[in-house]
PDB file of C-alpha atoms in Angstrom:
ATOM      1  CA  MET A   1       0.000   0.000   0.000  1.00 43.00           C
ATOM      2  CA  GLN A   2       2.764   2.385   0.942  1.00 45.00           C
ATOM      3  CA  ILE A   3       4.574   1.621  -2.335  1.00 43.00           C
ATOM      4  CA  LEU A   4       1.433   2.430  -4.342  1.00 42.00           C
ATOM      5  CA  TRP A   5       1.071   5.662  -2.428  1.00 45.00           C
ATOM      6  CA  LEU A   6       4.662   6.552  -3.332  1.00 44.00           C
ATOM      7  CA  CYS A   7       3.909   5.949  -6.977  1.00 43.00           C
ATOM      8  CA  PHE A   8       1.179   8.576  -6.763  1.00 42.00           C
ATOM      9  CA  LEU A   9       3.011  11.096  -4.557  1.00 46.00           C
ATOM     10  CA  SER A  10       6.687  10.341  -5.113  1.00 45.00           C
ATOM     11  CA  THR A  11       7.784  13.936  -4.483  1.00 48.00           C
ATOM     12  CA  TYR A  12       6.932  13.874  -0.789  1.00 56.00           C
ATOM     13  CA  LYS A  13       9.727  12.953   1.608  1.00 59.00           C
ATOM     14  CA  ASP A  14       7.397  11.880   4.432  1.00 61.00           C
ATOM     15  CA  GLU A  15       6.111   8.926   2.420  1.00 63.00           C
ATOM     16  CA  TRP A  16       9.635   7.722   1.654  1.00 70.00           C
ATOM     17  CA  ALA A  17      10.585   8.007   5.321  1.00 71.00           C
ATOM     18  CA  ALA A  18       7.459   6.108   6.366  1.00 69.00           C
ATOM     19  CA  LEU A  19       8.187   3.363   3.853  1.00 72.00           C
ATOM     20  CA  THR A  20      11.781   3.014   5.069  1.00 79.00           C
ATOM     21  CA  VAL A  21      10.716   2.726   8.703  1.00 78.00           C
ATOM     22  CA  LEU A  22       7.950   0.278   7.829  1.00 76.00           C
ATOM     23  CA  LEU A  23      10.345  -1.963   5.881  1.00 82.00           C
ATOM     24  CA  LEU A  24      12.817  -1.937   8.775  1.00 86.00           C
ATOM     25  CA  GLN A  25      10.053  -2.846  11.217  1.00 82.00           C
ATOM     26  CA  LEU A  26       8.870  -5.680   8.984  1.00 83.00           C
ATOM     27  CA  TRP A  27      12.461  -6.930   8.709  1.00 87.00           C
ATOM     28  CA  ILE A  28      12.706  -6.976  12.507  1.00 88.00           C
ATOM     29  CA  TYR A  29       9.452  -8.920  12.728  1.00 86.00           C
ATOM     30  CA  ILE A  30      10.632 -11.474  10.146  1.00 88.00           C
ATOM     31  CA  SER A  31      14.026 -11.801  11.855  1.00 88.00           C
ATOM     32  CA  VAL A  32      12.430 -12.401  15.260  1.00 87.00           C
ATOM     33  CA  PHE A  33       9.926 -14.848  13.764  1.00 88.00           C
ATOM     34  CA  ARG A  34      12.758 -16.857  12.204  1.00 90.00           C
ATOM     35  CA  SER A  35      14.512 -16.886  15.598  1.00 90.00           C
ATOM     36  CA  ARG A  36      11.464 -18.199  17.468  1.00 90.00           C
ATOM     37  CA  THR A  37      13.254 -21.474  18.226  1.00 94.00           C
ATOM     38  CA  LYS A  38      16.135 -19.570  19.796  1.00 93.00           C
ATOM     39  CA  ILE A  39      13.681 -17.478  21.778  1.00 92.00           C
ATOM     40  CA  CYS A  40      12.109 -20.637  23.195  1.00 92.00           C
ATOM     41  CA  LEU A  41      15.573 -22.023  23.959  1.00 94.00           C
ATOM     42  CA  LEU A  42      16.560 -18.781  25.675  1.00 94.00           C
ATOM     43  CA  THR A  43      13.425 -18.918  27.820  1.00 91.00           C
ATOM     44  CA  GLU A  44      14.285 -22.485  28.845  1.00 93.00           C
ATOM     45  CA  GLU A  45      17.837 -21.445  29.744  1.00 93.00           C
ATOM     46  CA  LEU A  46      16.549 -18.576  31.877  1.00 93.00           C
ATOM     47  CA  PHE A  47      14.199 -20.963  33.661  1.00 91.00           C
ATOM     48  CA  LYS A  48      17.092 -23.390  34.211  1.00 92.00           C
ATOM     49  CA  ILE A  49      19.329 -20.699  35.701  1.00 93.00           C
ATOM     50  CA  SER A  50      16.467 -19.504  37.881  1.00 91.00           C
ATOM     51  CA  ASN A  51      16.141 -22.992  39.352  1.00 89.00           C
ATOM     52  CA  MET A  52      19.891 -23.178  39.925  1.00 89.00           C
ATOM     53  CA  LEU A  53      20.097 -19.852  41.756  1.00 89.00           C
ATOM     54  CA  ARG A  54      16.615 -19.560  43.271  1.00 84.00           C
ATOM     55  CA  ALA A  55      16.919 -15.856  42.465  1.00 80.00           C
ATOM     56  CA  PHE A  56      13.222 -15.076  42.098  1.00 82.00           C
ATOM     57  CA  THR A  57      11.155 -15.183  45.251  1.00 81.00           C
ATOM     58  CA  ILE A  58       7.365 -15.298  45.113  1.00 83.00           C
ATOM     59  CA  GLN A  59       7.218 -11.555  45.676  1.00 86.00           C
ATOM     60  CA  LYS A  60       9.680 -10.852  42.842  1.00 85.00           C
ATOM     61  CA  LYS A  61       7.707 -13.089  40.499  1.00 86.00           C
ATOM     62  CA  LYS A  62       4.527 -11.176  41.294  1.00 90.00           C
ATOM     63  CA  MET A  63       6.271  -7.857  40.700  1.00 89.00           C
ATOM     64  CA  LEU A  64       7.645  -9.122  37.387  1.00 89.00           C
ATOM     65  CA  LYS A  65       4.151 -10.149  36.286  1.00 91.00           C
ATOM     66  CA  ILE A  66       2.856  -6.702  37.257  1.00 92.00           C
ATOM     67  CA  TYR A  67       5.597  -4.977  35.237  1.00 91.00           C
ATOM     68  CA  ILE A  68       4.858  -7.119  32.184  1.00 91.00           C
ATOM     69  CA  SER A  69       1.117  -6.461  32.482  1.00 93.00           C
ATOM     70  CA  MET A  70       1.703  -2.711  32.852  1.00 93.00           C
ATOM     71  CA  TYR A  71       3.861  -2.652  29.736  1.00 93.00           C
ATOM     72  CA  CYS A  72       1.293  -4.604  27.717  1.00 91.00           C
ATOM     73  CA  LEU A  73      -1.435  -2.198  28.835  1.00 92.00           C
ATOM     74  CA  PHE A  74       0.784   0.756  27.937  1.00 92.00           C
ATOM     75  CA  VAL A  75       1.416  -0.595  24.423  1.00 89.00           C
ATOM     76  CA  ALA A  76      -2.275  -1.399  23.906  1.00 88.00           C
ATOM     77  CA  PHE A  77      -3.323   2.054  25.108  1.00 90.00           C
ATOM     78  CA  MET A  78      -0.800   3.819  22.858  1.00 88.00           C
ATOM     79  CA  THR A  79      -1.858   1.753  19.846  1.00 85.00           C
ATOM     80  CA  VAL A  80      -5.541   2.605  20.341  1.00 85.00           C
ATOM     81  CA  PHE A  81      -4.675   6.227  21.081  1.00 86.00           C
ATOM     82  CA  PHE A  82      -2.708   6.645  17.854  1.00 83.00           C
ATOM     83  CA  GLU A  83      -5.384   4.900  15.815  1.00 79.00           C
ATOM     84  CA  VAL A  84      -8.049   7.264  17.153  1.00 81.00           C
ATOM     85  CA  THR A  85      -6.080  10.505  17.060  1.00 80.00           C
ATOM     86  CA  LEU A  86      -4.694   9.755  13.607  1.00 75.00           C
ATOM     87  CA  PHE A  87      -8.145  10.312  12.131  1.00 71.00           C
ATOM     88  CA  SER A  88      -9.179  13.117  14.491  1.00 72.00           C
ATOM     89  CA  THR A  89      -6.125  15.380  13.983  1.00 65.00           C
ATOM     90  CA  GLY A  90      -6.768  15.980  10.304  1.00 63.00           C
ATOM     91  CA  LEU A  91      -3.643  14.152   9.137  1.00 66.00           C
ATOM     92  CA  ILE A  92      -5.630  11.695   7.050  1.00 67.00           C
ATOM     93  CA  THR A  93      -7.700  14.564   5.651  1.00 67.00           C
ATOM     94  CA  ARG A  94      -4.583  16.399   4.480  1.00 67.00           C
ATOM     95  CA  GLU A  95      -3.222  13.289   2.818  1.00 65.00           C
ATOM     96  CA  GLN A  96      -6.545  12.649   1.109  1.00 65.00           C
ATOM     97  CA  HIS A  97      -6.524  16.249  -0.098  1.00 67.00           C
ATOM     98  CA  LYS A  98      -3.105  15.634  -1.664  1.00 67.00           C
ATOM     99  CA  LEU A  99      -4.493  12.526  -3.275  1.00 65.00           C
ATOM    100  CA  GLN A 100      -7.514  14.342  -4.720  1.00 66.00           C
ATOM    101  CA  ASN A 101      -5.304  17.085  -6.184  1.00 67.00           C
ATOM    102  CA  SER A 102      -2.729  14.698  -7.613  1.00 64.00           C
ATOM    103  CA  LYS A 103      -2.653  14.553 -11.411  1.00 64.00           C
ATOM    104  CA  LEU A 104      -0.994  11.127 -11.302  1.00 61.00           C
ATOM    105  CA  VAL A 105      -4.123   9.416  -9.977  1.00 61.00           C
ATOM    106  CA  PRO A 106      -6.947   8.806 -12.467  1.00 65.00           C
ATOM    107  CA  ALA A 107     -10.254  10.348 -11.431  1.00 67.00           C
ATOM    108  CA  HIS A 108     -12.061   7.005 -11.274  1.00 64.00           C
ATOM    109  CA  LEU A 109      -9.410   5.597  -8.867  1.00 63.00           C
ATOM    110  CA  LYS A 110      -9.289   8.472  -6.398  1.00 64.00           C
ATOM    111  CA  GLU A 111     -12.170   7.182  -4.295  1.00 66.00           C
ATOM    112  CA  HIS A 112     -10.676   3.687  -4.060  1.00 64.00           C
ATOM    113  CA  SER A 113      -7.232   5.154  -3.362  1.00 64.00           C
ATOM    114  CA  ALA A 114      -8.660   7.093  -0.423  1.00 64.00           C
ATOM    115  CA  VAL A 115      -9.922   3.843   1.106  1.00 69.00           C
ATOM    116  CA  ILE A 116      -6.533   2.206   0.537  1.00 69.00           C
ATOM    117  CA  LEU A 117      -4.883   5.210   2.190  1.00 68.00           C
ATOM    118  CA  ASN A 118      -7.017   4.812   5.321  1.00 69.00           C
ATOM    119  CA  TYR A 119      -6.178   1.112   5.612  1.00 71.00           C
ATOM    120  CA  SER A 120      -2.518   1.879   4.944  1.00 70.00           C
ATOM    121  CA  TYR A 121      -2.228   4.339   7.816  1.00 71.00           C
ATOM    122  CA  THR A 122      -4.145   1.998  10.100  1.00 73.00           C
ATOM    123  CA  PHE A 123      -1.771  -0.857   9.267  1.00 73.00           C
ATOM    124  CA  ILE A 124       1.342   1.292   9.689  1.00 71.00           C
ATOM    125  CA  THR A 125       0.116   2.553  13.066  1.00 74.00           C
ATOM    126  CA  PHE A 126      -0.609  -0.984  14.260  1.00 74.00           C
ATOM    127  CA  VAL A 127       2.779  -2.313  13.132  1.00 69.00           C
ATOM    128  CA  GLY A 128       4.664   0.728  14.417  1.00 69.00           C
ATOM    129  CA  ASN A 129       3.093   0.735  17.869  1.00 74.00           C
ATOM    130  CA  GLY A 130       1.796  -2.761  18.549  1.00 73.00           C
ATOM    131  CA  VAL A 131       4.138  -5.213  16.848  1.00 75.00           C
ATOM    132  CA  PHE A 132       7.293  -3.099  16.971  1.00 84.00           C
ATOM    133  CA  ALA A 133       7.028  -2.542  20.749  1.00 88.00           C
ATOM    134  CA  ALA A 134       7.093  -6.291  21.412  1.00 89.00           C
ATOM    135  CA  LEU A 135      10.846  -6.676  20.790  1.00 91.00           C
ATOM    136  CA  PRO A 136      12.006  -3.912  23.204  1.00 93.00           C
ATOM    137  CA  GLY A 137       9.633  -5.347  25.807  1.00 93.00           C
ATOM    138  CA  TYR A 138      11.028  -8.857  25.399  1.00 94.00           C
ATOM    139  CA  TYR A 139      14.602  -7.559  25.418  1.00 95.00           C
ATOM    140  CA  CYS A 140      13.882  -5.652  28.628  1.00 95.00           C
ATOM    141  CA  PHE A 141      12.476  -8.818  30.199  1.00 94.00           C
ATOM    142  CA  VAL A 142      15.463 -11.061  29.393  1.00 95.00           C
ATOM    143  CA  CYS A 143      17.967  -8.358  30.371  1.00 95.00           C
ATOM    144  CA  TYR A 144      16.174  -7.836  33.679  1.00 94.00           C
ATOM    145  CA  CYS A 145      16.261 -11.581  34.376  1.00 93.00           C
ATOM    146  CA  MET A 146      19.962 -11.801  33.522  1.00 94.00           C
ATOM    147  CA  LYS A 147      20.736  -8.845  35.774  1.00 94.00           C
ATOM    148  CA  GLN A 148      18.904 -10.482  38.683  1.00 93.00           C
ATOM    149  CA  PHE A 149      20.712 -13.776  38.104  1.00 94.00           C
ATOM    150  CA  LEU A 150      24.133 -12.136  37.900  1.00 93.00           C
ATOM    151  CA  LEU A 151      23.544 -10.090  41.043  1.00 92.00           C
ATOM    152  CA  HIS A 152      22.287 -13.136  42.926  1.00 93.00           C
ATOM    153  CA  PHE A 153      25.347 -15.042  41.707  1.00 94.00           C
ATOM    154  CA  LYS A 154      27.474 -12.964  44.072  1.00 90.00           C
ATOM    155  CA  LEU A 155      25.499 -14.152  47.096  1.00 91.00           C
ATOM    156  CA  LYS A 156      25.419 -17.716  45.812  1.00 92.00           C
ATOM    157  CA  SER A 157      29.174 -17.745  45.212  1.00 92.00           C
ATOM    158  CA  GLU A 158      29.834 -16.656  48.826  1.00 91.00           C
ATOM    159  CA  VAL A 159      27.752 -19.554  50.135  1.00 91.00           C
ATOM    160  CA  LEU A 160      29.428 -22.054  47.794  1.00 91.00           C
ATOM    161  CA  THR A 161      32.889 -20.688  48.626  1.00 91.00           C
ATOM    162  CA  ALA A 162      32.230 -21.346  52.305  1.00 90.00           C
ATOM    163  CA  ARG A 163      31.320 -24.911  51.313  1.00 91.00           C
ATOM    164  CA  GLN A 164      34.496 -25.197  49.198  1.00 89.00           C
ATOM    165  CA  ASP A 165      32.349 -26.041  46.165  1.00 91.00           C
ATOM    166  CA  TYR A 166      34.153 -24.164  43.381  1.00 91.00           C
ATOM    167  CA  GLN A 167      32.890 -26.545  40.702  1.00 92.00           C
ATOM    168  CA  ARG A 168      29.294 -25.489  41.345  1.00 93.00           C
ATOM    169  CA  ILE A 169      30.318 -21.821  41.072  1.00 93.00           C
ATOM    170  CA  LEU A 170      31.963 -22.404  37.694  1.00 93.00           C
ATOM    171  CA  GLU A 171      29.003 -24.450  36.503  1.00 93.00           C
ATOM    172  CA  ILE A 172      26.488 -21.713  37.318  1.00 94.00           C
ATOM    173  CA  TYR A 173      28.658 -19.007  35.796  1.00 94.00           C
ATOM    174  CA  LYS A 174      29.130 -21.080  32.651  1.00 93.00           C
ATOM    175  CA  GLU A 175      25.361 -21.369  32.199  1.00 94.00           C
ATOM    176  CA  MET A 176      24.874 -17.621  32.636  1.00 94.00           C
ATOM    177  CA  ASN A 177      27.800 -16.765  30.380  1.00 94.00           C
ATOM    178  CA  GLU A 178      26.617 -19.038  27.565  1.00 94.00           C
ATOM    179  CA  THR A 179      23.050 -17.723  27.887  1.00 95.00           C
ATOM    180  CA  MET A 180      24.231 -14.138  27.619  1.00 94.00           C
ATOM    181  CA  ILE A 181      26.333 -14.982  24.550  1.00 94.00           C
ATOM    182  CA  MET A 182      23.333 -16.658  22.933  1.00 93.00           C
ATOM    183  CA  MET A 183      21.198 -13.583  23.666  1.00 94.00           C
ATOM    184  CA  ASP A 184      23.682 -11.295  22.020  1.00 94.00           C
ATOM    185  CA  ASN A 185      24.159 -13.540  18.994  1.00 93.00           C
ATOM    186  CA  PHE A 186      20.593 -13.439  17.675  1.00 92.00           C
ATOM    187  CA  LEU A 187      19.225 -10.247  19.270  1.00 93.00           C
ATOM    188  CA  THR A 188      22.085  -7.839  18.664  1.00 93.00           C
ATOM    189  CA  LEU A 189      21.154  -6.821  15.091  1.00 92.00           C
ATOM    190  CA  PRO A 190      17.349  -6.557  15.607  1.00 93.00           C
ATOM    191  CA  ILE A 191      17.937  -4.474  18.730  1.00 94.00           C
ATOM    192  CA  PHE A 192      20.419  -2.264  16.879  1.00 93.00           C
ATOM    193  CA  ILE A 193      17.856  -1.540  14.160  1.00 92.00           C
ATOM    194  CA  SER A 194      15.116  -1.088  16.766  1.00 93.00           C
ATOM    195  CA  VAL A 195      17.161   1.544  18.593  1.00 93.00           C
ATOM    196  CA  PHE A 196      17.874   3.250  15.260  1.00 91.00           C
ATOM    197  CA  ILE A 197      14.128   3.447  14.561  1.00 90.00           C
ATOM    198  CA  ILE A 198      13.432   4.632  18.110  1.00 92.00           C
ATOM    199  CA  LEU A 199      16.014   7.425  17.808  1.00 90.00           C
ATOM    200  CA  ALA A 200      14.583   8.420  14.443  1.00 87.00           C
ATOM    201  CA  GLY A 201      11.101   8.539  15.976  1.00 87.00           C
ATOM    202  CA  LEU A 202      12.353  10.581  18.923  1.00 89.00           C
ATOM    203  CA  PHE A 203      14.025  13.024  16.559  1.00 86.00           C
ATOM    204  CA  TRP A 204      10.889  13.438  14.430  1.00 84.00           C
ATOM    205  CA  TYR A 205       8.508  13.847  17.358  1.00 84.00           C
ATOM    206  CA  GLY A 206      10.949  16.051  19.260  1.00 82.00           C
ATOM    207  CA  TYR A 207      11.513  18.301  16.260  1.00 79.00           C
ATOM    208  CA  SER A 208       7.767  18.511  15.619  1.00 78.00           C
ATOM    209  CA  PHE A 209       7.224  19.438  19.271  1.00 76.00           C
ATOM    210  CA  ALA A 210      10.025  22.040  19.381  1.00 74.00           C
ATOM    211  CA  PHE A 211       9.190  23.589  16.002  1.00 71.00           C
ATOM    212  CA  PRO A 212       5.463  22.968  15.643  1.00 68.00           C
ATOM    213  CA  PRO A 213       3.667  23.954  12.430  1.00 64.00           C
ATOM    214  CA  ASN A 214       0.206  25.458  12.487  1.00 62.00           C
ATOM    215  CA  VAL A 215      -1.637  22.412  13.774  1.00 62.00           C
ATOM    216  CA  SER A 216      -4.546  21.721  16.086  1.00 69.00           C
ATOM    217  CA  TYR A 217      -4.402  21.007  19.808  1.00 72.00           C
ATOM    218  CA  GLU A 218      -5.116  17.331  19.105  1.00 71.00           C
ATOM    219  CA  ALA A 219      -2.078  17.150  16.827  1.00 73.00           C
ATOM    220  CA  GLU A 220       0.130  18.563  19.594  1.00 79.00           C
ATOM    221  CA  ILE A 221      -1.121  15.847  21.949  1.00 82.00           C
ATOM    222  CA  PHE A 222      -0.432  13.272  19.219  1.00 81.00           C
ATOM    223  CA  VAL A 223       3.174  14.479  18.927  1.00 83.00           C
ATOM    224  CA  SER A 224       3.672  14.603  22.696  1.00 86.00           C
ATOM    225  CA  MET A 225       2.373  11.063  23.212  1.00 87.00           C
ATOM    226  CA  GLY A 226       4.504   9.814  20.331  1.00 87.00           C
ATOM    227  CA  PHE A 227       7.611  11.321  21.943  1.00 89.00           C
ATOM    228  CA  LEU A 228       6.652   9.742  25.272  1.00 90.00           C
ATOM    229  CA  GLN A 229       6.202   6.315  23.728  1.00 91.00           C
ATOM    230  CA  TYR A 230       9.540   6.300  21.918  1.00 91.00           C
ATOM    231  CA  PHE A 231      11.327   7.655  24.975  1.00 93.00           C
ATOM    232  CA  VAL A 232       9.896   4.813  27.076  1.00 93.00           C
ATOM    233  CA  LEU A 233      10.991   2.302  24.420  1.00 93.00           C
ATOM    234  CA  LEU A 234      14.498   3.764  24.480  1.00 94.00           C
ATOM    235  CA  LEU A 235      14.662   3.538  28.277  1.00 94.00           C
ATOM    236  CA  ILE A 236      13.458  -0.062  28.518  1.00 94.00           C
ATOM    237  CA  THR A 237      15.901  -1.098  25.789  1.00 94.00           C
ATOM    238  CA  LEU A 238      19.110   0.546  26.979  1.00 94.00           C
ATOM    239  CA  THR A 239      18.743   0.712  30.772  1.00 94.00           C
ATOM    240  CA  PRO A 240      18.236  -3.035  31.543  1.00 95.00           C
ATOM    241  CA  ALA A 241      20.926  -4.030  29.022  1.00 95.00           C
ATOM    242  CA  ALA A 242      23.421  -1.616  30.580  1.00 95.00           C
ATOM    243  CA  ALA A 243      22.556  -2.926  34.063  1.00 95.00           C
ATOM    244  CA  ALA A 244      22.999  -6.528  32.853  1.00 95.00           C
ATOM    245  CA  ASN A 245      26.427  -5.683  31.416  1.00 96.00           C
ATOM    246  CA  GLN A 246      27.453  -4.056  34.674  1.00 95.00           C
ATOM    247  CA  ALA A 247      26.324  -7.116  36.635  1.00 95.00           C
ATOM    248  CA  ALA A 248      28.131  -9.395  34.148  1.00 94.00           C
ATOM    249  CA  ALA A 249      31.383  -7.498  34.730  1.00 93.00           C
ATOM    250  CA  MET A 250      30.958  -7.935  38.491  1.00 94.00           C
ATOM    251  CA  ALA A 251      30.282 -11.678  38.098  1.00 94.00           C
ATOM    252  CA  ARG A 252      33.358 -12.036  35.896  1.00 93.00           C
ATOM    253  CA  GLU A 253      35.522 -10.414  38.569  1.00 93.00           C
ATOM    254  CA  ILE A 254      34.229 -12.948  41.078  1.00 93.00           C
ATOM    255  CA  VAL A 255      35.206 -15.833  38.797  1.00 93.00           C
ATOM    256  CA  LEU A 256      38.647 -14.352  38.037  1.00 92.00           C
ATOM    257  CA  SER A 257      39.363 -14.022  41.764  1.00 91.00           C
ATOM    258  CA  LEU A 258      38.124 -17.550  42.459  1.00 91.00           C
ATOM    259  CA  PRO A 259      41.581 -19.278  42.417  1.00 90.00           C
ATOM    260  CA  ALA A 260      42.700 -17.139  45.370  1.00 89.00           C
ATOM    261  CA  TRP A 261      39.898 -18.552  47.527  1.00 89.00           C
ATOM    262  CA  PHE A 262      40.956 -22.161  46.900  1.00 89.00           C
ATOM    263  CA  PRO A 263      44.730 -22.392  47.450  1.00 88.00           C
ATOM    264  CA  ASN A 264      44.783 -26.182  47.217  1.00 87.00           C
ATOM    265  CA  GLN A 265      43.189 -26.138  43.732  1.00 88.00           C
ATOM    266  CA  TYR A 266      44.763 -22.850  42.643  1.00 90.00           C
ATOM    267  CA  SER A 267      46.445 -24.141  39.472  1.00 90.00           C
ATOM    268  CA  ILE A 268      43.452 -26.215  38.337  1.00 90.00           C
ATOM    269  CA  ILE A 269      40.938 -23.390  38.817  1.00 90.00           C
ATOM    270  CA  LYS A 270      43.194 -20.767  37.250  1.00 90.00           C
ATOM    271  CA  LEU A 271      43.776 -22.931  34.179  1.00 90.00           C
ATOM    272  CA  HIS A 272      40.051 -23.588  33.802  1.00 88.00           C
ATOM    273  CA  VAL A 273      39.178 -19.900  34.176  1.00 89.00           C
ATOM    274  CA  ARG A 274      41.799 -18.840  31.641  1.00 88.00           C
ATOM    275  CA  ARG A 275      40.543 -21.355  29.109  1.00 88.00           C
ATOM    276  CA  LYS A 276      36.824 -20.661  29.483  1.00 87.00           C
ATOM    277  CA  PHE A 277      36.150 -17.212  30.887  1.00 87.00           C
ATOM    278  CA  MET A 278      38.877 -14.757  29.911  1.00 83.00           C
ATOM    279  CA  HIS A 279      36.717 -13.263  27.151  1.00 85.00           C
ATOM    280  CA  LYS A 280      34.528 -10.380  28.342  1.00 87.00           C
ATOM    281  CA  THR A 281      30.870 -11.161  27.709  1.00 90.00           C
ATOM    282  CA  ALA A 282      28.532  -8.230  27.135  1.00 93.00           C
ATOM    283  CA  LEU A 283      25.382  -7.235  25.288  1.00 94.00           C
ATOM    284  CA  THR A 284      26.201  -5.132  22.243  1.00 93.00           C
ATOM    285  CA  PHE A 285      24.788  -3.317  19.244  1.00 91.00           C
ATOM    286  CA  TRP A 286      25.587  -5.472  16.216  1.00 87.00           C
ATOM    287  CA  LYS A 287      28.816  -6.732  17.876  1.00 88.00           C
ATOM    288  CA  ILE A 288      30.215  -3.206  17.487  1.00 87.00           C
ATOM    289  CA  TYR A 289      29.325  -1.140  20.533  1.00 89.00           C
ATOM    290  CA  ARG A 290      28.984  -2.345  24.115  1.00 92.00           C
ATOM    291  CA  ILE A 291      25.789  -1.117  25.764  1.00 93.00           C
ATOM    292  CA  ASP A 292      26.443   0.963  28.874  1.00 90.00           C
ATOM    293  CA  LYS A 293      24.716   3.691  30.849  1.00 86.00           C
ATOM    294  CA  SER A 294      26.566   6.509  29.122  1.00 88.00           C
ATOM    295  CA  LEU A 295      25.037   5.450  25.809  1.00 87.00           C
ATOM    296  CA  LEU A 296      21.620   6.804  26.838  1.00 86.00           C
ATOM    297  CA  ILE A 297      23.056  10.227  27.650  1.00 87.00           C
ATOM    298  CA  SER A 298      25.073  10.237  24.430  1.00 87.00           C
ATOM    299  CA  ALA A 299      22.000   9.366  22.354  1.00 85.00           C
ATOM    300  CA  ILE A 300      19.895  12.134  23.927  1.00 84.00           C
ATOM    301  CA  ARG A 301      22.723  14.651  23.538  1.00 84.00           C
ATOM    302  CA  SER A 302      23.112  13.750  19.858  1.00 83.00           C
ATOM    303  CA  LEU A 303      19.369  14.114  19.255  1.00 82.00           C
ATOM    304  CA  ILE A 304      19.359  17.572  20.838  1.00 80.00           C
ATOM    305  CA  SER A 305      22.431  18.655  18.843  1.00 80.00           C
ATOM    306  CA  TYR A 306      21.036  17.486  15.510  1.00 76.00           C
ATOM    307  CA  GLY A 307      17.630  18.960  16.349  1.00 72.00           C
ATOM    308  CA  ILE A 308      19.143  22.383  17.001  1.00 73.00           C
ATOM    309  CA  LEU A 309      21.219  22.111  13.813  1.00 74.00           C
ATOM    310  CA  VAL A 310      18.263  21.140  11.628  1.00 71.00           C
ATOM    311  CA  GLY A 311      16.062  23.784  13.234  1.00 66.00           C
ATOM    312  CA  THR A 312      18.693  26.469  12.615  1.00 68.00           C
ATOM    313  CA  LEU A 313      19.126  25.426   8.982  1.00 65.00           C
ATOM    314  CA  GLY A 314      15.360  25.411   8.525  1.00 58.00           C
ATOM    315  CA  SER A 315      15.075  28.938   9.941  1.00 58.00           C
ATOM    316  CA  ILE A 316      17.834  30.174   7.631  1.00 56.00           C
ATOM    317  CA  GLN A 317      16.166  28.560   4.626  1.00 55.00           C
ATOM    318  CA  ASN A 318      12.803  30.099   5.491  1.00 54.00           C
ATOM    319  CA  SER A 319      14.427  33.530   5.864  1.00 57.00           C
ATOM    320  CA  ASN A 320      16.063  33.180   2.450  1.00 55.00           C
ATOM    321  CA  ASN A 321      12.766  32.156   0.873  1.00 55.00           C
ATOM    322  CA  GLU A 322      11.007  35.181   2.366  1.00 53.00           C
ATOM    323  CA  ASN A 323      13.715  37.476   1.018  1.00 54.00           C
TER     324      ASN A 323
END
């Protein structure tokens, strides 16, 4: 539908941008769907580690269920909100006006094209808000679980060290390390593209909010809620992953210092650790950039800088056009 719309109105940049984002979102969906077996395997590994560590108490499980339910309600509310406000802000009316005035569309097809346009925007809104938000939510969930496991590993290792059971410590850490590597192997690229789309959405909504055109009050609410949604998606993607990486670094330090706690098996443990766990395991963006807390600040700072730059260039261009 979006491709047909571009054929009719190929001079408009918004349609090309919407098509690009939609194709990236569909690619993410296809990639995740093809990795459904790995997702099931990852869930089983998390359940296995949970049984090994006993990290989740009944209270923590209830809180986790509440967080998941709140996020699902948030996504459902935002999807319905955008569907409703999309037609009430006049955006669809403006696009239909462009369609009616386009010389590329035959007169007898304009009525049918208007119907296709309505379905197209409805589909894009559903994919962009409902389906797309599922991956950041799932990534937040697995990162939160890994962070809890890695933090609880410190307490578990102290108990096992007192029992002189270093083999159990290495076994638990091996399971967590391999699970984290598996997570990063098949989620790193979809998450990288997801964050790219989220930053693009934040930039568009933020720019529209900072430099608003002559629009209605409903359109301003639409832009504000869109900025809020993408900001929440950015937070739940980067913050848990950065916390999991920080906890993974702490767990690795515990394992590296393990030989000193067992003098009688010092050489055996040190050799095993050097062979298996010298590589630093972390969640990354496309195996290029390690996710940490400073990344969130850097992303927001870059958005503000580019927003000011684009706004300044736009003001200069408008001044030149008036002259």
